[in-house]
XYZ file of C-alpha atoms in Angstrom:
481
model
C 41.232 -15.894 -39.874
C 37.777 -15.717 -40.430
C 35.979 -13.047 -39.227
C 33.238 -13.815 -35.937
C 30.018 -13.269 -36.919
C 27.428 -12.524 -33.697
C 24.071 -13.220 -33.862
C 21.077 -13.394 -31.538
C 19.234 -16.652 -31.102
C 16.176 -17.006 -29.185
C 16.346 -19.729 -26.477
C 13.216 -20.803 -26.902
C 12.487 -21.404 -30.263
C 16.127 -21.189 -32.190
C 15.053 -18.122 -34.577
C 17.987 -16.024 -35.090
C 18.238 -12.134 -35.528
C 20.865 -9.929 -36.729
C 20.572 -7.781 -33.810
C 18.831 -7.647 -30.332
C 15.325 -7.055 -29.652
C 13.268 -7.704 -27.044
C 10.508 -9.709 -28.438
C 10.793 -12.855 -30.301
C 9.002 -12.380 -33.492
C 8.578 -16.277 -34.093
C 7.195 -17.208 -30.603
C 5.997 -14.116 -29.264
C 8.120 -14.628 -25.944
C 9.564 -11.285 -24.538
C 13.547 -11.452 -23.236
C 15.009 -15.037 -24.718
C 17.216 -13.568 -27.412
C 21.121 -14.522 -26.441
C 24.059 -13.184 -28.386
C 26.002 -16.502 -29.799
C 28.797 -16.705 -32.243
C 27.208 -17.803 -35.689
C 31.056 -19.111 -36.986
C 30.760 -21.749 -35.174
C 27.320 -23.201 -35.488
C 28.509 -25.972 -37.709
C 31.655 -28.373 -37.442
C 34.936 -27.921 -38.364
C 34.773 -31.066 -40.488
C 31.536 -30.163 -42.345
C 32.498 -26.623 -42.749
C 35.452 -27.802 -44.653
C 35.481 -27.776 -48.406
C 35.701 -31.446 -49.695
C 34.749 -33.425 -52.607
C 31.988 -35.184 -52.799
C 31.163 -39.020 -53.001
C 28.693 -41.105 -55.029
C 26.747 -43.138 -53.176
C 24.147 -46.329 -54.446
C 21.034 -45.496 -55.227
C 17.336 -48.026 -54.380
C 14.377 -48.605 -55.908
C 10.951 -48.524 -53.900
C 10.393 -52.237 -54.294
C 12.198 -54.833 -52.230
C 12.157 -56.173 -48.921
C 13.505 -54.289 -45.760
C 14.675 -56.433 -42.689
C 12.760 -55.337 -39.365
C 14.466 -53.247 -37.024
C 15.828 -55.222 -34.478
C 14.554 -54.128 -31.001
C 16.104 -54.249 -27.244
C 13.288 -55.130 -24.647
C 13.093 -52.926 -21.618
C 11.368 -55.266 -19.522
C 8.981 -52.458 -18.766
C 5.553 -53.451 -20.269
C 3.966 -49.981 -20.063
C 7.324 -48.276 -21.995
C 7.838 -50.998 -25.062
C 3.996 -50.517 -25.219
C 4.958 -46.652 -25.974
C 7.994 -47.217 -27.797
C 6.366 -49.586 -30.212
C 8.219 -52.598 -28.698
C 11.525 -51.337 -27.485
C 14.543 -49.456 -28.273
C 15.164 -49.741 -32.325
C 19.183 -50.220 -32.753
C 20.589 -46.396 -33.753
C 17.887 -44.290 -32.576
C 17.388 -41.496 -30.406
C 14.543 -40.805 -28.282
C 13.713 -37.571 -26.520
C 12.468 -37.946 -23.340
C 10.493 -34.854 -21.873
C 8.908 -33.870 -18.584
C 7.978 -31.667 -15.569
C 10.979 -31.265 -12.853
C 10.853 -34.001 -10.261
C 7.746 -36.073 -12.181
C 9.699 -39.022 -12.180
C 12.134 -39.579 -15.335
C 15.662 -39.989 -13.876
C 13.322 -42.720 -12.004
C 11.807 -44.171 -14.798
C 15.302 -44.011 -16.736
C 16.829 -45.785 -13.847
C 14.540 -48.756 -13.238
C 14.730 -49.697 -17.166
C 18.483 -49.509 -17.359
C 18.732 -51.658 -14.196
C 16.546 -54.047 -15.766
C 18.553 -54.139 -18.981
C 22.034 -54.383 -17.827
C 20.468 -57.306 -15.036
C 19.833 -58.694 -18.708
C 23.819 -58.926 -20.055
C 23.323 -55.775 -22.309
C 25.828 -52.855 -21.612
C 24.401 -49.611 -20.460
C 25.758 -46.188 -19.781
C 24.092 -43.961 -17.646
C 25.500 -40.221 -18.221
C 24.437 -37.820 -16.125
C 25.352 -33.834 -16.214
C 23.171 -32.453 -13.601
C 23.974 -35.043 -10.580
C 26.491 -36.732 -9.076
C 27.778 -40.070 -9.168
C 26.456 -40.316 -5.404
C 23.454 -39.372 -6.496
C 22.528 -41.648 -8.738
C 23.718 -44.584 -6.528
C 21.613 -43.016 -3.393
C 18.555 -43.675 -6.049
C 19.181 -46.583 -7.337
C 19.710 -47.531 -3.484
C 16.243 -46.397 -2.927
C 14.726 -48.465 -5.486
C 16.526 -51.510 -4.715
C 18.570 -51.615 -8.257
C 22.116 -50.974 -6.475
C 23.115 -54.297 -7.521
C 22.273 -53.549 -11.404
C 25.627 -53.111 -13.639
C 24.858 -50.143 -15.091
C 28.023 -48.378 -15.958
C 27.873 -44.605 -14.304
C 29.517 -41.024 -15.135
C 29.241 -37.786 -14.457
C 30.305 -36.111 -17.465
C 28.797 -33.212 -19.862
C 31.639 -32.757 -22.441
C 30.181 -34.762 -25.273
C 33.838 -35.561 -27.204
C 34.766 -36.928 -24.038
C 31.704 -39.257 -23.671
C 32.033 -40.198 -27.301
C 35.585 -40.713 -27.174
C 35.170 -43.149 -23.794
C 31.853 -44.765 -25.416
C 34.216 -46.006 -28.665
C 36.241 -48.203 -26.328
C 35.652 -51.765 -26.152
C 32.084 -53.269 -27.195
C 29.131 -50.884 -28.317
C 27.019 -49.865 -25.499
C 23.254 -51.246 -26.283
C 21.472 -48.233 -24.327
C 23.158 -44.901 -23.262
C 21.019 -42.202 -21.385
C 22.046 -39.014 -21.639
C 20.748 -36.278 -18.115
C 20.317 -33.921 -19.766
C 21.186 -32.784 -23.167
C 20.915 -29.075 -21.991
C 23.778 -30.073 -19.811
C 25.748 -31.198 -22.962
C 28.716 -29.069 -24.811
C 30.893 -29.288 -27.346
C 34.269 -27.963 -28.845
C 32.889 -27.225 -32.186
C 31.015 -24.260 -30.713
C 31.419 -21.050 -28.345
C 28.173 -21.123 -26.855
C 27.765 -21.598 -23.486
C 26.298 -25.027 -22.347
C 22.430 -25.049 -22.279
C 21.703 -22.180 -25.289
C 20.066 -22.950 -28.524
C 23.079 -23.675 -30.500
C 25.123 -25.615 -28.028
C 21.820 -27.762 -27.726
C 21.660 -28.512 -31.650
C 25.106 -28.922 -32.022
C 25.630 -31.877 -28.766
C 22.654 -33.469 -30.004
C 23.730 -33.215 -33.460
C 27.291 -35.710 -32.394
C 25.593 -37.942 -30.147
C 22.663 -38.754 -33.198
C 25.637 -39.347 -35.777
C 27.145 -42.037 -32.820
C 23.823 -43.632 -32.419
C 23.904 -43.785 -36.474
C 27.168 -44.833 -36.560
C 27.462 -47.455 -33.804
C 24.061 -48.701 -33.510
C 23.587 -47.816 -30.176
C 19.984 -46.889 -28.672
C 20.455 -43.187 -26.915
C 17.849 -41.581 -24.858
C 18.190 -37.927 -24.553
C 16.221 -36.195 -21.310
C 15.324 -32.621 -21.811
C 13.980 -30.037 -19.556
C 10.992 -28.361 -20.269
C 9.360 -24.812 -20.096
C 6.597 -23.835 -18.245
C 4.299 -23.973 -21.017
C 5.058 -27.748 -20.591
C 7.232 -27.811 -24.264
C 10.581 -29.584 -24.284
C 13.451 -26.427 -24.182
C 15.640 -25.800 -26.509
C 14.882 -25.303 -30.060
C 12.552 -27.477 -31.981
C 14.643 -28.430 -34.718
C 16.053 -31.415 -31.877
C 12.675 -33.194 -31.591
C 13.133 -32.813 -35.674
C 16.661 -34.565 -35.582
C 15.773 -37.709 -32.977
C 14.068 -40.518 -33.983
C 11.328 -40.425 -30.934
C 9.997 -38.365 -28.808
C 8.297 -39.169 -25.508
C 6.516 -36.953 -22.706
C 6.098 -38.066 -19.031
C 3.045 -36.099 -17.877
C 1.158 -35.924 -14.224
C 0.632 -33.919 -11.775
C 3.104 -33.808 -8.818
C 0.249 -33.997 -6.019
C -1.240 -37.012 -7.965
C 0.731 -40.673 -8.101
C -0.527 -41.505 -11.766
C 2.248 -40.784 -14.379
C 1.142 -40.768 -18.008
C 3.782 -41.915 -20.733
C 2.746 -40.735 -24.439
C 4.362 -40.693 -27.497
C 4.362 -37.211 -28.947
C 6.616 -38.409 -32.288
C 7.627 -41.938 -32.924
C 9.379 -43.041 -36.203
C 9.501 -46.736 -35.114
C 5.809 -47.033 -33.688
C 2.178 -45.361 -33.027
C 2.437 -42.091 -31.700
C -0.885 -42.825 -29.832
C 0.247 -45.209 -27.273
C 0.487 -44.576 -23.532
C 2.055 -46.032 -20.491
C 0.259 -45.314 -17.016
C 2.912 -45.670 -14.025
C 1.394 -44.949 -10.157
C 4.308 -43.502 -8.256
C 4.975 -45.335 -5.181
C 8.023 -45.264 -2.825
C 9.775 -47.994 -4.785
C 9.529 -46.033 -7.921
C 7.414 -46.400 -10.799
C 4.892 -48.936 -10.800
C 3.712 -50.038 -14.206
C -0.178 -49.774 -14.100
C -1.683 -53.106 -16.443
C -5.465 -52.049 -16.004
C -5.648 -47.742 -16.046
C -9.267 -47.903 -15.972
C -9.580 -49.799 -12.585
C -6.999 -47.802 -11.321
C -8.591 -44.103 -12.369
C -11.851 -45.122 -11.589
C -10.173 -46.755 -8.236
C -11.875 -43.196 -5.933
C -14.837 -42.467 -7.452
C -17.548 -40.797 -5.389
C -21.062 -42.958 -6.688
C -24.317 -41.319 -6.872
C -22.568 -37.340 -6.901
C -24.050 -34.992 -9.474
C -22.108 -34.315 -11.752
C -19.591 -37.044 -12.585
C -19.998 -39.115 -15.618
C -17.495 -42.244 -16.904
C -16.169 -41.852 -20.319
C -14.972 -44.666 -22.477
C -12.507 -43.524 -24.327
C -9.381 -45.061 -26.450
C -5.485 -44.225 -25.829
C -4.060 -45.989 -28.469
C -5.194 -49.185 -29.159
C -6.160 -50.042 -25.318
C -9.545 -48.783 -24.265
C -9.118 -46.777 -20.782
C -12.509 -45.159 -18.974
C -12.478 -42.568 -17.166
C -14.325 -40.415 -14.571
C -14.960 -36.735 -16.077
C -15.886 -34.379 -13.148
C -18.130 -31.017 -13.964
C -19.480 -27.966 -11.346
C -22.009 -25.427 -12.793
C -22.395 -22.516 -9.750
C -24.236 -19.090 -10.043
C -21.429 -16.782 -10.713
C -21.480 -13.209 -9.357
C -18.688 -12.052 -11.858
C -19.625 -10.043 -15.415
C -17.846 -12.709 -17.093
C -18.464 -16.336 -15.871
C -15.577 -18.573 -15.560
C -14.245 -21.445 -17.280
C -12.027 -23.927 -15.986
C -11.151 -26.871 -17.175
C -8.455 -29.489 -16.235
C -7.299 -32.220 -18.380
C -9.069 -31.836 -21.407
C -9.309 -29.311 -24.242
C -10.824 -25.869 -23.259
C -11.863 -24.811 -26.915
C -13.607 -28.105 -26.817
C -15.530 -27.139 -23.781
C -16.632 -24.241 -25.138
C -17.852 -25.346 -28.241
C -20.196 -27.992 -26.160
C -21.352 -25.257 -23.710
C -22.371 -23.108 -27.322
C -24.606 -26.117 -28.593
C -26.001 -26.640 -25.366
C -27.290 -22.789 -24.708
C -28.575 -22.547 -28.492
C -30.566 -26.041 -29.372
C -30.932 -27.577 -26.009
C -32.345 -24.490 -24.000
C -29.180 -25.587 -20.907
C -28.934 -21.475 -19.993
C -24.595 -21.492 -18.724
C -24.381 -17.395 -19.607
C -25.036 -16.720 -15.923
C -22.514 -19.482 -14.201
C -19.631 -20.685 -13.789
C -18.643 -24.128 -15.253
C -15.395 -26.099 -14.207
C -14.414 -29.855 -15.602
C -11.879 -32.127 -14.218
C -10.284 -35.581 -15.774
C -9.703 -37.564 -13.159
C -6.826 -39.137 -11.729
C -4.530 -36.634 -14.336
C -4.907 -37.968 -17.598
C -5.639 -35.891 -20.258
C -8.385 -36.134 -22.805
C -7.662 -35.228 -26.310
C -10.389 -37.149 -28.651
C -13.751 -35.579 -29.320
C -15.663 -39.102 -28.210
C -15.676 -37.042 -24.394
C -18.463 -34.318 -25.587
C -20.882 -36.674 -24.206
C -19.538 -37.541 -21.153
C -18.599 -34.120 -20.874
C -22.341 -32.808 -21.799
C -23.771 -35.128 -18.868
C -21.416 -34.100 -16.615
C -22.266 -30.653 -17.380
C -26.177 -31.097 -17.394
C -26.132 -33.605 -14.461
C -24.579 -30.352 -12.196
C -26.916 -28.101 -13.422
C -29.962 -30.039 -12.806
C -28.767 -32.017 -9.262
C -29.378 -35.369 -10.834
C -27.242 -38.296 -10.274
C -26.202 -40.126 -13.155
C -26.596 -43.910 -13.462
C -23.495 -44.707 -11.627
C -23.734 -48.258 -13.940
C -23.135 -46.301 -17.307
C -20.539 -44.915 -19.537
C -20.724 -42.242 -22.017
C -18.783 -41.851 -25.435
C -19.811 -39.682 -28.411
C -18.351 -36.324 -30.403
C -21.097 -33.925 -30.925
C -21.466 -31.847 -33.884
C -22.303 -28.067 -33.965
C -25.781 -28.832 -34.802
C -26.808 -31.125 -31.538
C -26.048 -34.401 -33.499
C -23.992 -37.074 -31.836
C -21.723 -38.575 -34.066
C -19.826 -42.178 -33.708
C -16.874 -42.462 -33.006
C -14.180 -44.872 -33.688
C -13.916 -48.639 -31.277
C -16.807 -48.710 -30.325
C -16.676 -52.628 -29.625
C -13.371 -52.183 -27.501
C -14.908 -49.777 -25.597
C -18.043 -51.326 -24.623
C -15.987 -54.564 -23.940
C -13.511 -52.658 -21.575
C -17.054 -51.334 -20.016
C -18.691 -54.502 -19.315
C -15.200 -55.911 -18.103
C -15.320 -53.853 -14.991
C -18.983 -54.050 -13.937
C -21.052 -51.220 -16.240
C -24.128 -52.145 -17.698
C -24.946 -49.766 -19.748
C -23.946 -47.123 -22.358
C -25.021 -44.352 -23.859
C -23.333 -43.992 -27.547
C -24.404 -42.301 -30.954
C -27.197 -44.039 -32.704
C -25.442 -44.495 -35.627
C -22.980 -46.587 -33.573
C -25.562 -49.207 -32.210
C -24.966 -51.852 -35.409
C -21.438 -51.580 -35.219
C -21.532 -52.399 -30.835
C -23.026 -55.855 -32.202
C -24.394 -57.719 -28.698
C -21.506 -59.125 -27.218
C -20.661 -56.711 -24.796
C -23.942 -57.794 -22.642
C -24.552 -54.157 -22.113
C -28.000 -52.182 -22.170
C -27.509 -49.728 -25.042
C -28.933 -46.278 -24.768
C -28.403 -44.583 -28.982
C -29.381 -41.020 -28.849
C -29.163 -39.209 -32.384
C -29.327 -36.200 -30.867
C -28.128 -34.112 -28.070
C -31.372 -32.816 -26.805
C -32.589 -36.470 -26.171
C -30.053 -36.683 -23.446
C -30.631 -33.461 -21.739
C -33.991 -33.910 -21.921
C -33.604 -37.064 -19.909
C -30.840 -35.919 -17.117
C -33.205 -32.536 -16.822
C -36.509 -35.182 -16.096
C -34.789 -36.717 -13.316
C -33.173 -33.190 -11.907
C -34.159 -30.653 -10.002
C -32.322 -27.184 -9.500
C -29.921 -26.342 -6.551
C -31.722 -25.076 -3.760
C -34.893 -26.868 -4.908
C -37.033 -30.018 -3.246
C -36.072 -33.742 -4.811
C -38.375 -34.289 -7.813
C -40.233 -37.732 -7.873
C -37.843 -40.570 -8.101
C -35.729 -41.309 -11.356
C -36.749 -43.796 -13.613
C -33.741 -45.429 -14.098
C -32.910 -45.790 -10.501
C -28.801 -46.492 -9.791
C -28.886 -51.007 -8.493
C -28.575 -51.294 -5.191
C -24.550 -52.589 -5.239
C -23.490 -49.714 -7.001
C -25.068 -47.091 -4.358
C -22.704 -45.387 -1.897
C -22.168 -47.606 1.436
C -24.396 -50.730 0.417
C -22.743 -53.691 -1.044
């Protein structure tokens, strides 16, 4: 008998020590090392000495068939998926407790088996009732999706082999998930790898589509070791805030499709709502003629989405002021507060400076330094913003504002919903052409735009300076038409 080997594998990450400690030295995280037997990390059949086979060898050249897809009937998740479910893969599906995926899950299995295809819906955290009471709710109870409540993974294998091949299987959750081939208790690191691990080589073996749900950690990272998102073929993050009804569905690794796609759902009490025009919808509360708030243009993918970007600049009474920002990146903020304060004379040592995204979604191209500057400068100063204009630009170190990439799409998304005007890099303003209709405002630098907000400003606590020049049209001011 061989003899049991015990290591200590860290929950959130996977390293593995000979012996306890209480830091991870990988992640940094303090008390997440678990004692685990290390025999039985790997199967009985691969730990078994066999002889090898030869296998056929290809050449780079030659055609490959496309990989035949299965259509959700949800517009917002083939758009994230890169068309649908590819036959044989695995997806990852990630997210906050309660945001909305057993939901989501539901309403595109419904739709699917309503189609003729077989689906299994395997869930290891709730009920059989519980599902059905959902699927009540949403008015799906007539769908025929196949239900269990099951987390032994042999036994849902062994059960999925009979009679035709399931198209889609779901899988809540694989932390729920265990297997025989290990001594782990469900839910650690190596019970994890190893469930995952047998459902993949189904998929692979079948051709069956299987979405995994995991849990994630407060740091908003899918549990569990990394080395899963490694092993499945997709993985896919539903983010948004609970007291908000936007949900934002983004491809975080795709093998099959872009991995900058996303799928805006609005949570209503039907379920998920697939959302066809974002920018409508985020820009759906704004508050016109407010200091402070400027509309960024900005691309998610290949679909152009604006929205509002919200900044307060208050005299702090703290040594160090505070930043706060909410839905885009703070190092980014920083860096645009820096070249403000040291070639465009904006003084933000002395206050505070918080920025919201609106409506939840978060920001992660550069284009939003301009929008974000205004913003910024528009609080400082008390001066409204054209409420008729959108901002896009990254700016450098130096003050310049570079172009960015789109620009047609993103002026054409503009004039779509009413702007008529923009305010882009100068170096962008041959490649925006003039068939957006818009009134083009090309700054080359930085200080050109301050200079103009700070002109039609004056400071908190001041009188009204003499009217701005470029006063906000009459239907876009609060309370007239």
């Amino acid at each position: 008998m061989a003899k049991s080997t015990l290591s200590f594998v860290c929950q959130n990450c996977g390293a593995s020590y000979n012996r306890w400690q209480g830091k991870c030295e990988a992640c940094g995280e303090w008390n997440t090392l678990a004692e685990e037997d290390a025999t039985g990390n790997v199967p009985v059949s691969i730990r078994s000495k066999r002889k090898g086979r030869t296998f056929a060898l290809e050449s780079l050249a030659g055609k490959s068939p496309d990989a035949p897809r299965l259509s959700s009937g949800m517009t917002e998740l083939d758009r994230v998926t890169g068309g649908g479910f590819v036959r044989g893969s695995v997806l990852l599906v990630g997210g906050d407790p309660g945001i909305g995926k057993s939901t989501l899950l539901t309403q595109a299995t419904s739709l699917l088996a309503r189609a003729g295809h077989r689906i299994v819906y395997i869930s290891g955290e709730e009920a059989i009732a519980q599902v059905r009471l959902r699927a009540e709710r949403l008015g799906l109870s007539d769908a025929p999706v196949q239900l269990a409540a099951e987390t032994s993974v042999e036994d849902i294998i062994s059960t999925l082999s009979e009679g035709s091949v399931p198209r889609l299987i779901v899988i809540d959750s694989i932390q729920t998930m265990w297997t025989d081939t290990v001594e782990s208790a469900p839910g650690t690191v190596t019970q994890v790898r190893a469930s995952a691990q047998a459902l993949i080589r189904f998929a692979k073996k079948t051709g069956a589509a299987i979405i995994l749900v995991g849990h994630v950690t407060k740091d908003g990272q899918i549990a569990g070791p990394r080395v899963v998102e490694h092993m499945v073929d997709a993985v896919l993050s539903f983010e948004g805030e609970g007291s908000q009804q936007f949900r934002i569905l983004r491809a975080v690794k795709n093998r099959f499709g872009p991995t900058d796609e996303i799928g805006v759902f609005e949570m209503t009490g039907l379920g998920l709502r697939e959302v066809t025009n974002p920018s409508e919808l985020f820009l759906s509360e704004r508050d016109l003629g407010t200091p402070g708030t400027a509309v960024f243009a900005g691309i998610e993918g290949t679909r152009p989405v604006l929205v509002e970007l919200q900044a307060l600049v208050a005299p702090t009474s703290l040594g160090t002021p505070r930043r706060a920002v909410v839905g885009w990146d703070p190092s980014r903020l920083s860096m645009v507060l820096a070249v403000l304060e040291a070639h465009c004379g904006v003084k933000l040592s002395g206050h505070d400076v918080y920025l919201n995204v609106a409506g939840g979604l978060r920001i992660h191209e550069p284009a939003a330094d301009l929008a974000a500057a205004a913003a910024l400068v528009s609080s400082l100063v008390n001066a409204q913003l054209p409420t008729d204009a959108v901002y896009f630009g990254e700016i450098s170190l130096s003050g310049v504002v570079r172009p960015v990439a789109q620009t047609p799409a993103r002026l054409k998304e503009a004039a779509k919903l009413g702007f008529s005007r923009a305010v882009l890099p100068e170096s962008a303003r041959g490649e925006a052409g003039g068939d957006a209709g818009l009134s083009l405002n090309a700054v080359n630098s930085l200080t050109t735009l301050v200079a103009e907000i700070a002109a039609r400003g004056s400071r908190r606590g001041e009188s009204a300076s003499a009217p701005e020049k470029n006063a906000t049209p009459a239907r876009f001011r609060r309370g007239e038409g």
